[in-house]
Short mmCIF file of C-alpha atoms and ligand atoms in Angstrom, two decimals:
data_model
loop_
_atom_site.label_atom_id
_atom_site.label_comp_id
_atom_site.label_asym_id
_atom_site.label_seq_id
_atom_site.Cartn_x
_atom_site.Cartn_y
_atom_site.Cartn_z
CA MET A 1 0.07 -0.06 -0.05
CA SER A 2 1.10 3.56 -0.53
CA GLY A 3 1.76 6.21 2.10
CA GLN A 4 -1.86 7.27 1.88
CA THR A 5 -4.39 6.55 4.63
CA SER A 6 -6.39 3.52 3.91
CA THR A 7 -10.00 2.66 5.08
CA LEU A 8 -11.47 -0.60 5.08
CA ILE A 9 -15.37 -0.76 4.88
CA SER A 10 -16.39 -4.25 5.66
CA ASN A 11 -19.59 -6.24 6.54
CA ILE A 12 -21.38 -4.58 3.49
CA GLY A 13 -24.79 -6.47 3.00
CA GLU A 14 -25.06 -5.50 -0.60
CA LEU A 15 -22.46 -3.75 -2.64
CA MET A 16 -23.97 -2.53 -5.95
CA THR A 17 -21.03 -1.63 -8.02
CA GLN A 18 -22.51 -0.44 -11.22
CA ASP A 19 -19.08 -1.54 -12.68
CA ALA A 20 -18.65 -2.89 -16.29
CA GLU A 21 -20.00 -6.27 -15.18
CA HIS A 22 -23.00 -4.83 -13.29
CA ARG A 23 -21.80 -6.87 -10.27
CA VAL A 24 -23.85 -6.89 -7.07
CA LEU A 25 -21.81 -8.36 -4.30
CA LYS A 26 -23.17 -9.78 -0.87
CA ASP A 27 -21.11 -9.81 2.33
CA ALA A 28 -18.61 -7.53 0.59
CA ALA A 29 -15.80 -5.06 1.54
CA VAL A 30 -14.20 -2.06 0.03
CA VAL A 31 -10.89 -0.47 0.70
CA ILE A 32 -10.29 3.22 0.02
CA GLU A 33 -6.68 4.58 -0.23
CA GLY A 34 -6.36 8.32 -0.49
CA GLU A 35 -9.06 9.49 -2.99
CA ARG A 36 -9.36 6.15 -4.79
CA ILE A 37 -10.83 2.75 -4.36
CA SER A 38 -7.91 0.06 -4.12
CA TRP A 39 -9.76 -3.04 -3.37
CA ILE A 40 -13.23 -4.66 -3.50
CA GLY A 41 -14.25 -8.14 -2.80
CA PRO A 42 -15.57 -10.74 -0.29
CA ALA A 43 -15.46 -9.37 3.26
CA SER A 44 -13.81 -12.66 4.40
CA GLU A 45 -10.82 -11.79 2.17
CA ALA A 46 -10.34 -8.19 2.80
CA PRO A 47 -6.98 -6.88 3.48
CA SER A 48 -6.26 -4.83 6.62
CA ALA A 49 -6.22 -1.01 6.56
CA ASP A 50 -5.25 1.97 8.73
CA GLU A 51 -8.94 2.51 9.59
CA HIS A 52 -11.98 0.31 9.82
CA VAL A 53 -15.68 0.98 9.29
CA ASP A 54 -18.12 -1.81 10.09
CA ALA A 55 -21.06 -1.38 7.63
CA GLU A 56 -23.13 -3.66 9.89
CA GLY A 57 -24.91 -5.15 6.89
CA ARG A 58 -25.85 -1.99 5.11
CA ALA A 59 -25.85 -1.41 1.46
CA VAL A 60 -23.29 0.47 -0.46
CA LEU A 61 -23.76 2.17 -3.86
CA PRO A 62 -21.63 4.56 -5.95
CA GLY A 63 -22.38 8.11 -4.93
CA TRP A 64 -25.05 9.75 -7.06
CA VAL A 65 -23.72 11.59 -10.17
CA ASP A 66 -26.13 14.60 -10.74
CA SER A 67 -25.37 15.41 -14.43
CA HIS A 68 -28.00 18.17 -14.75
CA SER A 69 -28.59 21.19 -12.22
CA HIS A 70 -28.82 25.03 -12.35
CA LEU A 71 -27.34 26.00 -9.08
CA ILE A 72 -26.19 29.47 -9.65
CA PHE A 73 -29.14 31.55 -8.87
CA ALA A 74 -30.67 33.83 -6.29
CA GLY A 75 -34.44 34.48 -5.55
CA ASP A 76 -37.55 32.40 -5.15
CA ARG A 77 -40.33 31.21 -7.45
CA THR A 78 -42.76 29.91 -4.88
CA ALA A 79 -45.75 31.92 -6.27
CA GLU A 80 -45.15 30.55 -9.78
CA PHE A 81 -45.10 27.10 -8.26
CA GLU A 82 -48.35 27.71 -6.48
CA ALA A 83 -49.94 29.04 -9.73
CA ARG A 84 -48.86 25.93 -11.40
CA MET A 85 -50.29 23.73 -8.81
CA ALA A 86 -53.60 25.74 -9.18
CA GLY A 87 -53.59 24.80 -12.95
CA GLN A 88 -51.35 27.21 -14.87
CA ARG A 89 -48.92 25.73 -17.33
CA TYR A 90 -45.09 26.00 -16.89
CA SER A 91 -43.51 28.28 -19.63
CA ALA A 92 -39.90 29.19 -20.12
CA GLY A 93 -40.62 32.87 -19.29
CA GLY A 94 -40.34 32.25 -15.55
CA ILE A 95 -36.64 32.07 -16.04
CA ALA A 96 -36.60 35.95 -16.27
CA VAL A 97 -37.75 36.27 -12.68
CA THR A 98 -34.75 34.41 -11.51
CA THR A 99 -32.42 36.42 -13.95
CA GLY A 100 -33.53 39.59 -12.23
CA ALA A 101 -32.77 38.15 -8.66
CA THR A 102 -29.40 36.62 -9.80
CA ARG A 103 -28.06 39.88 -11.39
CA ALA A 104 -28.92 41.65 -8.19
CA ALA A 105 -27.12 39.32 -5.99
CA SER A 106 -23.49 39.84 -4.97
CA ASP A 107 -20.74 37.26 -5.91
CA GLU A 108 -20.57 36.30 -2.20
CA GLU A 109 -24.23 35.74 -2.06
CA LEU A 110 -24.34 33.71 -5.17
CA THR A 111 -21.40 31.53 -3.93
CA ARG A 112 -23.00 30.95 -0.58
CA LEU A 113 -26.18 29.95 -2.11
CA ALA A 114 -24.62 27.66 -4.70
CA ALA A 115 -22.33 26.04 -1.85
CA GLY A 116 -25.35 25.44 0.26
CA ARG A 117 -27.09 23.61 -2.43
CA VAL A 118 -24.04 21.51 -3.06
CA ALA A 119 -23.93 20.59 0.63
CA GLU A 120 -27.56 19.74 0.53
CA ALA A 121 -26.88 17.39 -2.37
CA VAL A 122 -23.93 15.80 -0.81
CA SER A 123 -25.80 15.22 2.47
CA GLN A 124 -28.19 13.03 0.42
CA GLY A 125 -25.52 11.04 -1.30
CA THR A 126 -24.57 13.04 -4.34
CA THR A 127 -20.75 13.12 -4.90
CA TYR A 128 -20.31 14.41 -8.44
CA LEU A 129 -22.28 17.34 -9.71
CA GLU A 130 -22.75 19.39 -12.84
CA SER A 131 -24.21 22.83 -12.90
CA LYS A 132 -25.08 25.23 -15.70
CA THR A 133 -25.00 28.93 -15.97
CA GLY A 134 -28.14 30.40 -17.60
CA TYR A 135 -29.55 32.99 -15.13
CA GLY A 136 -27.20 35.76 -15.95
CA LEU A 137 -28.16 36.24 -19.60
CA ASP A 138 -25.79 39.01 -20.24
CA LEU A 139 -22.08 38.94 -20.79
CA GLU A 140 -20.95 39.98 -17.30
CA ASN A 141 -23.54 37.86 -15.35
CA GLU A 142 -22.90 34.61 -17.45
CA ALA A 143 -19.13 35.01 -16.99
CA ARG A 144 -19.66 35.52 -13.26
CA SER A 145 -22.08 32.59 -12.99
CA ALA A 146 -19.55 30.42 -14.76
CA ARG A 147 -16.74 31.55 -12.59
CA ILE A 148 -18.73 30.81 -9.41
CA ALA A 149 -19.82 27.42 -10.71
CA ALA A 150 -16.27 26.56 -11.51
CA ALA A 151 -15.34 27.14 -7.83
CA THR A 152 -18.34 25.19 -6.57
CA VAL A 153 -19.12 22.22 -8.69
CA ASP A 154 -17.37 19.44 -10.59
CA GLU A 155 -18.47 20.16 -14.14
CA VAL A 156 -19.67 23.49 -15.56
CA THR A 157 -22.01 23.89 -18.51
CA TYR A 158 -22.48 27.18 -20.41
CA LEU A 159 -26.20 27.88 -20.81
CA GLY A 160 -26.13 31.41 -22.15
CA ALA A 161 -28.88 30.14 -24.51
CA HIS A 162 -31.40 29.58 -21.66
CA LEU A 163 -33.79 32.36 -22.55
CA VAL A 164 -33.79 35.55 -24.66
CA PRO A 165 -33.60 38.24 -21.94
CA ALA A 166 -36.48 40.66 -21.88
CA GLY A 167 -36.12 43.58 -24.34
CA ALA A 168 -33.39 41.78 -26.47
CA ASP A 169 -33.70 40.93 -30.05
CA ALA A 170 -33.54 37.11 -30.39
CA GLU A 171 -31.06 37.03 -33.33
CA GLU A 172 -28.79 39.62 -31.73
CA TYR A 173 -28.73 37.78 -28.42
CA THR A 174 -27.98 34.63 -30.18
CA ASP A 175 -24.98 36.37 -31.79
CA LEU A 176 -23.85 37.45 -28.37
CA VAL A 177 -24.14 33.94 -26.94
CA CYS A 178 -22.08 32.58 -29.93
CA GLY A 179 -19.41 35.26 -29.79
CA PRO A 180 -18.25 37.57 -26.98
CA MET A 181 -20.20 35.75 -24.22
CA LEU A 182 -18.86 32.46 -25.17
CA ASP A 183 -15.40 33.98 -25.12
CA ALA A 184 -16.04 35.40 -21.65
CA VAL A 185 -17.13 32.11 -20.09
CA ARG A 186 -14.75 29.79 -22.00
CA PRO A 187 -12.12 29.71 -19.29
CA TYR A 188 -14.55 28.32 -16.72
CA VAL A 189 -16.59 25.74 -18.72
CA SER A 190 -16.23 22.43 -20.46
CA TRP A 191 -19.71 21.96 -21.81
CA ALA A 192 -22.42 24.05 -23.43
CA ASP A 193 -26.11 23.60 -23.58
CA VAL A 194 -29.16 25.17 -25.27
CA PHE A 195 -32.92 25.23 -24.28
CA CYS A 196 -34.24 24.33 -27.66
CA GLU A 197 -38.08 24.71 -27.03
CA ARG A 198 -41.03 26.96 -27.95
CA GLY A 199 -40.59 30.16 -25.94
CA ALA A 200 -36.78 29.68 -25.71
CA PHE A 201 -34.46 29.04 -28.83
CA THR A 202 -35.58 27.91 -32.09
CA GLU A 203 -34.04 25.16 -34.06
CA ASP A 204 -31.99 27.52 -36.14
CA GLN A 205 -30.80 29.57 -33.20
CA SER A 206 -30.08 26.29 -31.30
CA ARG A 207 -27.91 25.08 -34.34
CA ARG A 208 -25.94 28.32 -34.30
CA VAL A 209 -25.29 27.98 -30.61
CA LEU A 210 -24.08 24.26 -30.86
CA THR A 211 -22.01 25.09 -33.90
CA ALA A 212 -20.15 27.97 -32.15
CA CYS A 213 -19.70 26.12 -28.93
CA ARG A 214 -18.51 22.90 -30.51
CA ASP A 215 -15.97 24.87 -32.62
CA ALA A 216 -14.77 26.45 -29.19
CA GLY A 217 -13.92 22.95 -28.06
CA LEU A 218 -16.89 22.50 -25.67
CA GLY A 219 -18.76 19.29 -25.15
CA LEU A 220 -22.50 19.53 -26.01
CA ARG A 221 -25.72 18.94 -24.20
CA VAL A 222 -29.24 20.04 -25.12
CA HIS A 223 -32.55 20.75 -23.18
CA GLY A 224 -34.84 19.00 -25.65
CA ASN A 225 -38.49 17.92 -26.00
CA GLN A 226 -39.54 19.00 -22.52
CA LEU A 227 -42.67 20.84 -23.30
CA GLY A 228 -43.78 19.32 -26.55
CA GLU A 229 -42.21 17.42 -29.51
CA GLY A 230 -39.69 19.37 -31.18
CA PRO A 231 -36.16 19.35 -32.85
CA GLY A 232 -34.07 19.01 -29.72
CA VAL A 233 -33.38 15.38 -29.72
CA GLN A 234 -32.63 15.26 -33.59
CA LEU A 235 -30.24 18.26 -33.00
CA ALA A 236 -28.52 16.56 -30.13
CA VAL A 237 -28.09 13.44 -32.30
CA GLU A 238 -26.85 15.45 -35.36
CA PHE A 239 -24.28 17.27 -33.26
CA GLY A 240 -23.18 14.18 -31.31
CA ALA A 241 -24.15 15.75 -28.07
CA ALA A 242 -23.11 13.93 -24.88
CA SER A 243 -26.71 14.10 -23.70
CA VAL A 244 -30.27 15.44 -24.41
CA ASP A 245 -32.02 16.20 -21.31
CA HIS A 246 -35.80 16.16 -20.36
CA VAL A 247 -37.10 14.03 -23.34
CA ASN A 248 -40.63 14.02 -22.19
CA TYR A 249 -42.22 14.18 -25.66
CA LEU A 250 -40.52 11.65 -27.99
CA SER A 251 -41.78 10.42 -31.31
CA ALA A 252 -40.90 6.92 -32.45
CA ALA A 253 -38.21 8.52 -34.70
CA ASP A 254 -36.65 10.43 -31.76
CA ILE A 255 -36.28 7.16 -29.86
CA GLU A 256 -34.73 5.38 -32.95
CA ALA A 257 -32.31 8.22 -33.55
CA LEU A 258 -31.19 8.06 -29.96
CA ALA A 259 -30.74 4.27 -30.13
CA GLY A 260 -28.80 4.62 -33.26
CA THR A 261 -26.17 6.65 -31.54
CA TRP A 262 -25.28 3.67 -29.44
CA GLY A 263 -24.63 1.31 -32.19
CA GLY A 264 -20.90 1.39 -31.66
CA TRP A 265 -21.21 0.83 -27.92
CA ASP A 266 -20.75 -2.31 -26.13
CA ALA A 267 -23.09 -2.04 -23.12
CA SER A 268 -21.78 -5.18 -21.50
CA THR A 269 -18.17 -3.84 -21.26
CA GLY A 270 -18.90 -0.12 -21.36
CA THR A 271 -16.59 0.34 -24.21
CA GLY A 272 -16.74 1.73 -27.75
CA THR A 273 -18.07 4.94 -29.06
CA ARG A 274 -20.33 6.79 -26.68
CA GLY A 275 -23.74 7.97 -28.07
CA THR A 276 -26.16 10.46 -26.75
CA VAL A 277 -27.43 9.80 -23.23
CA ALA A 278 -31.10 10.39 -22.66
CA THR A 279 -31.30 12.25 -19.28
CA CYS A 280 -34.52 11.92 -17.42
CA LEU A 281 -35.57 14.39 -14.80
CA PRO A 282 -38.48 12.94 -12.95
CA ALA A 283 -38.73 15.45 -10.23
CA CYS A 284 -39.06 18.20 -12.85
CA ASP A 285 -41.62 16.31 -14.73
CA LEU A 286 -43.81 16.06 -11.49
CA SER A 287 -43.23 19.60 -10.51
CA THR A 288 -44.30 20.79 -13.86
CA ARG A 289 -47.04 18.30 -14.39
CA GLN A 290 -45.52 17.09 -17.53
CA PRO A 291 -45.71 13.30 -18.52
CA LEU A 292 -42.80 11.43 -17.06
CA ALA A 293 -40.02 10.81 -19.70
CA PRO A 294 -40.50 7.40 -21.37
CA GLY A 295 -37.30 5.85 -19.62
CA ARG A 296 -38.67 2.31 -20.00
CA ALA A 297 -39.00 2.63 -23.74
CA LEU A 298 -35.51 4.29 -24.11
CA ILE A 299 -33.75 1.53 -22.22
CA ASP A 300 -35.66 -1.15 -24.15
CA ALA A 301 -34.55 0.58 -27.41
CA GLY A 302 -30.93 0.50 -26.32
CA VAL A 303 -30.43 4.02 -25.27
CA GLN A 304 -28.23 4.78 -22.18
CA LEU A 305 -30.10 6.66 -19.57
CA ALA A 306 -29.17 9.09 -16.90
CA LEU A 307 -31.44 10.26 -14.12
CA ALA A 308 -30.69 13.76 -12.64
CA ALA A 309 -32.35 16.09 -10.29
CA ASN A 310 -32.42 19.27 -12.28
CA CYS A 311 -32.13 21.39 -9.15
CA ASN A 312 -33.48 24.94 -10.23
CA PRO A 313 -35.88 27.36 -8.74
CA GLY A 314 -38.46 27.07 -11.64
CA THR A 315 -39.14 23.46 -12.46
CA SER A 316 -37.45 21.18 -9.94
CA TYR A 317 -36.32 22.79 -6.56
CA THR A 318 -34.86 19.61 -5.27
CA SER A 319 -31.37 17.97 -5.12
CA SER A 320 -32.78 14.54 -3.97
CA ILE A 321 -31.53 11.87 -6.48
CA ALA A 322 -33.15 9.28 -4.20
CA PHE A 323 -36.47 10.74 -5.00
CA CYS A 324 -35.67 10.52 -8.67
CA VAL A 325 -34.72 6.79 -8.25
CA THR A 326 -37.87 6.13 -6.29
CA THR A 327 -39.96 7.72 -9.02
CA ALA A 328 -38.14 6.01 -11.81
CA VAL A 329 -38.89 2.69 -10.14
CA LEU A 330 -42.50 3.33 -9.04
CA GLN A 331 -43.68 5.31 -11.95
CA MET A 332 -41.23 4.89 -14.91
CA HIS A 333 -41.00 1.13 -14.50
CA LEU A 334 -37.21 0.95 -14.31
CA SER A 335 -35.86 -1.88 -12.10
CA VAL A 336 -33.97 -0.68 -8.98
CA HIS A 337 -30.78 -1.67 -10.51
CA GLU A 338 -31.54 0.24 -13.76
CA ALA A 339 -32.69 3.31 -11.84
CA VAL A 340 -29.53 3.28 -9.59
CA ARG A 341 -27.31 2.74 -12.75
CA ALA A 342 -28.88 5.76 -14.41
CA ALA A 343 -28.35 7.92 -11.30
CA THR A 344 -24.66 6.90 -11.07
CA TYR A 345 -23.01 5.34 -14.04
CA GLY A 346 -25.46 6.98 -16.41
CA GLY A 347 -24.74 10.38 -15.04
CA ALA A 348 -20.96 9.68 -15.40
CA LEU A 349 -21.55 8.57 -18.90
CA ALA A 350 -23.44 11.81 -19.76
CA LEU A 351 -20.42 13.69 -18.47
CA GLY A 352 -17.79 11.48 -20.11
CA ARG A 353 -16.48 10.29 -16.68
CA GLU A 354 -17.39 6.65 -16.77
CA SER A 355 -14.57 4.19 -16.99
CA GLY A 356 -15.12 2.37 -20.09
CA ASN A 357 -12.82 4.34 -22.50
CA ASP A 358 -10.29 5.10 -19.75
CA VAL A 359 -8.31 1.99 -19.14
CA ASP A 360 -6.96 2.99 -15.77
CA GLY A 361 -10.22 4.36 -14.56
CA GLU A 362 -8.29 7.57 -13.41
CA ARG A 363 -11.14 9.87 -14.10
CA ALA A 364 -13.88 7.54 -13.53
CA VAL A 365 -16.82 8.30 -11.16
CA GLY A 366 -20.38 6.65 -10.96
CA SER A 367 -19.23 3.07 -10.32
CA ILE A 368 -17.24 1.19 -7.73
CA ALA A 369 -14.12 -0.46 -9.07
CA VAL A 370 -10.46 -0.46 -8.38
CA GLY A 371 -8.80 2.85 -9.40
CA HIS A 372 -12.04 4.78 -9.57
CA ARG A 373 -12.68 7.86 -7.43
CA ALA A 374 -13.78 6.72 -3.95
CA ASP A 375 -17.39 8.14 -4.13
CA LEU A 376 -19.49 5.87 -1.98
CA HIS A 377 -22.97 6.13 -0.50
CA MET A 378 -24.01 3.88 2.35
CA LEU A 379 -27.69 3.37 2.94
CA LYS A 380 -29.52 2.96 6.33
CA ALA A 381 -30.92 -0.21 4.67
CA PRO A 382 -29.59 -3.62 3.68
CA SER A 383 -30.35 -3.19 0.02
CA ALA A 384 -30.77 -0.59 -2.71
CA THR A 385 -34.35 -1.95 -3.10
CA HIS A 386 -35.34 0.01 -0.03
CA LEU A 387 -34.91 3.24 -2.05
CA ALA A 388 -38.18 2.29 -3.80
CA TYR A 389 -39.66 0.07 -1.19
CA ARG A 390 -39.51 3.03 1.53
CA PRO A 391 -40.30 6.05 -0.52
CA GLY A 392 -39.61 9.34 1.06
CA ILE A 393 -37.57 7.92 3.95
CA PRO A 394 -34.08 9.55 4.24
CA LEU A 395 -31.84 6.56 3.64
CA THR A 396 -28.39 8.18 3.46
CA PHE A 397 -26.19 6.79 6.32
CA ALA A 398 -22.70 7.69 5.09
CA VAL A 399 -21.04 9.31 2.17
CA TRP A 400 -17.38 9.40 0.91
CA ARG A 401 -16.52 11.87 -1.67
CA ALA A 402 -13.08 11.35 -3.33
CA GLY A 403 -12.18 9.32 -0.24
CA VAL A 404 -13.18 11.91 2.23
CA ARG A 405 -16.10 10.99 4.61
CA GLU A 406 -18.62 13.75 4.26
CA VAL A 407 -21.57 12.30 6.12
N1 NIG B 501 -35.98 23.90 -19.04
C1 NIG B 501 -35.18 24.85 -18.96
N2 NIG B 501 -34.51 25.12 -17.79
C2 NIG B 501 -34.72 24.67 -16.58
C3 NIG B 501 -35.73 25.41 -15.93
C4 NIG B 501 -35.46 26.83 -15.81
C5 NIG B 501 -36.47 27.80 -15.03
O1 NIG B 501 -37.66 27.61 -15.15
O2 NIG B 501 -35.91 28.46 -14.11
C6 NIG B 501 -35.04 23.12 -16.63
O3 NIG B 501 -34.21 22.35 -16.97
O4 NIG B 501 -36.14 22.69 -16.27
ZN1 ZN B 502 -32.30 22.20 -17.02
#
């Protein structure tokens, strides 16, 4: 063993690895060394370590990988939520309310709020998070949002193309998003996204944004098919986006197109050419009273799925991935293993951080295997099934993030 502190977690009732072989081990143990996993196997064969944690039969999963959130904001949209619960439809226009509050907040306030949301997520088992910009909507505030996000979360996505701000011309604003605003955020971000939807950005504007961001070297993601059928999914496929998110309204052709992107992928080994992940956001679907995304049909068609919380003030003010997993099992007809996989490995895949194409696993999150980041979630339960069997019960018992015990 190296000079780093090692921790043996033994007596694990169920170790759901979500590794390449989809292994679920009983009576297992894990050794963490520094920030990585150095050993997994039967508890009876575990090596000794500097520290020892007795899991007392509890289940251990990879930490949740939340691949879709909007954490850089100030303000509150309770009134909009109440109106929606009274029958009003969600529309993209509500974003402007948050933009006003976000622009008015100081750097310190935005940082404090974002860090608080990250802490809330980690306390519930999330160990790897993405956040988007998208409530600044001018050059200065998008750059500021990107800078704060880069200091707060693991992966940052540029979403200048979230809404055309009040008073702006849509074509001129799209030029700004594709030009000077992109240059300003570029040092802080590795992904770009566009809200391709009625009331937000048209197909043509979305295509311009995706082209400029791809040319700037950013990985791509798309908010698509959230409020109705539309071009989002097909655009994501055309541009080879890492994920298309929401996917509530899909035609048979959309599902077929997404499945086609996974033709060069070997799902049993997690190797080959990555396609476009379909990211389902069930908490958002419930909070906006949209139909749940057809996760079952997507998996059956061969599409790789992610589940994410989409924490934001408008459509999904929660960071609870457990709630998403519960809903995916109870309402979307995923098995517990599929739902947990989508919320761990699937999120990592959507962020290019799964291990398949990375032989030594150095960058890998979202699965438990030797060499991967030690992101572990121990449940107050003997199996992951309890996430669905005991809906609403806070089941997080312990969390390690990059080898550090956080809960
Ligand atoms: N759909 C677009 N963006 C966010 C909601 C933004 C808002 O309403 O503030 C989402 O992912 O749901
Ligand atoms: Zn979103």
